[in-house]
Amino acid sequence: NVYVPTVLAGNTPHPGRFPMIMLLHGGGFTSGGYTMFQWPEAFVKRGVIVATAEYRVGWDVNGDGVVTNDEHHDSVEDPCGGDYSTMMRAVIRSVMDIDGAMRFLLADSVAYPIDRNALYIGGPSAGGALALHVAFSKPGELQSRWETLYGSQPLVGNPCDMRWDPIMCQAPDGSAGYYQGDYSYKGIMNCWGGLFGTELMDPHDGVDPGHSDP
């Protein structure tokens, strides 16, 4: 969902480009949805474009490379019962999905009048953790990180599999257009989200992502 300001308060001039924040839902990387009502309204009223992005959820608890119905949040007694590696598979996959969503939006400067120099990202819980990883990770390096964790394990071509490739967003005309240039985030809003793995994160624009206790 994308929310673009149309009327600004008082006599505030309508800019040609707006700052934008990508809001990411929580749910422990096992559940959740991108329909978030209150937060977009608060930001849009203040002249900020808001996108609430969808990313694939689910832990590959048994390690076979596919998230089945038996492993979804509502179907298992302990949805976080996988080990650290299975969780990081979900995190890496989610980072790639959000990068794809952002590049899709930046590619259409007419429908989405975004100021590329004023990008923000954030969310609660898993969304907060994902915001940190998205902002500090380099998507081009994630595949090698994936291979370090999982080697040559086959990745099944299933809509709910754990492959690192993001689902391609489709434009209204059926094409898939993506911004190919560089972009960075000016700020991160992390609402009670933990940091799961600094090995996926690199210093960015002089900012050290720091470390987290287990």
Short mmCIF file of N, CA, C and O in Angstrom, two decimals, residues 132 194-199 201 203 208-214:
data_model
loop_
_atom_site.label_atom_id
_atom_site.label_comp_id
_atom_site.label_asym_id
_atom_site.label_seq_id
_atom_site.Cartn_x
_atom_site.Cartn_y
_atom_site.Cartn_z
N LEU A 132 16.60 -2.40 10.35
CA LEU A 132 18.04 -2.29 10.60
C LEU A 132 18.84 -3.07 9.55
O LEU A 132 19.84 -2.59 9.01
N GLY A 194 14.63 -6.30 17.73
CA GLY A 194 15.97 -6.72 18.08
C GLY A 194 16.88 -6.76 16.87
O GLY A 194 16.45 -6.65 15.73
N LEU A 195 18.17 -6.91 17.12
CA LEU A 195 19.16 -7.06 16.06
C LEU A 195 19.66 -8.49 16.12
O LEU A 195 20.27 -8.90 17.10
N PHE A 196 19.42 -9.26 15.05
CA PHE A 196 19.65 -10.70 15.12
C PHE A 196 21.03 -11.13 14.68
O PHE A 196 21.53 -12.14 15.13
N GLY A 197 21.65 -10.41 13.75
CA GLY A 197 22.91 -10.90 13.25
C GLY A 197 23.76 -9.81 12.62
O GLY A 197 23.48 -9.38 11.52
N THR A 198 24.78 -9.34 13.31
CA THR A 198 25.62 -8.28 12.77
C THR A 198 26.46 -8.77 11.59
O THR A 198 27.02 -7.95 10.87
N GLU A 199 26.55 -10.07 11.37
CA GLU A 199 27.36 -10.54 10.25
C GLU A 199 26.73 -10.18 8.91
O GLU A 199 27.37 -10.23 7.87
N MET A 201 25.50 -7.15 8.43
CA MET A 201 25.46 -5.70 8.41
C MET A 201 26.86 -5.12 8.28
O MET A 201 27.80 -5.59 8.90
N PRO A 203 29.20 -1.29 8.03
CA PRO A 203 29.14 0.16 8.26
C PRO A 203 28.67 0.86 7.00
O PRO A 203 29.05 0.49 5.89
N ASP A 208 28.26 3.06 12.24
CA ASP A 208 28.55 1.69 12.67
C ASP A 208 27.27 1.07 13.21
O ASP A 208 26.65 1.61 14.13
N PRO A 209 26.81 -0.07 12.63
CA PRO A 209 25.57 -0.68 13.11
C PRO A 209 25.67 -1.21 14.54
O PRO A 209 24.66 -1.50 15.16
N GLY A 210 26.89 -1.35 15.06
CA GLY A 210 27.04 -1.78 16.45
C GLY A 210 26.80 -3.27 16.61
O GLY A 210 26.79 -4.02 15.66
N HIS A 211 26.60 -3.67 17.84
CA HIS A 211 26.42 -5.09 18.16
C HIS A 211 25.26 -5.27 19.12
O HIS A 211 24.78 -4.32 19.73
N SER A 212 24.84 -6.50 19.23
CA SER A 212 23.68 -6.79 20.08
C SER A 212 23.96 -8.02 20.93
O SER A 212 24.61 -8.96 20.47
N ASP A 213 23.50 -8.00 22.16
CA ASP A 213 23.60 -9.19 22.98
C ASP A 213 22.64 -10.24 22.45
O ASP A 213 21.62 -9.93 21.83
N PRO A 214 22.91 -11.53 22.67
CA PRO A 214 21.98 -12.58 22.19
C PRO A 214 20.60 -12.39 22.79
O PRO A 214 20.46 -11.95 23.92
#
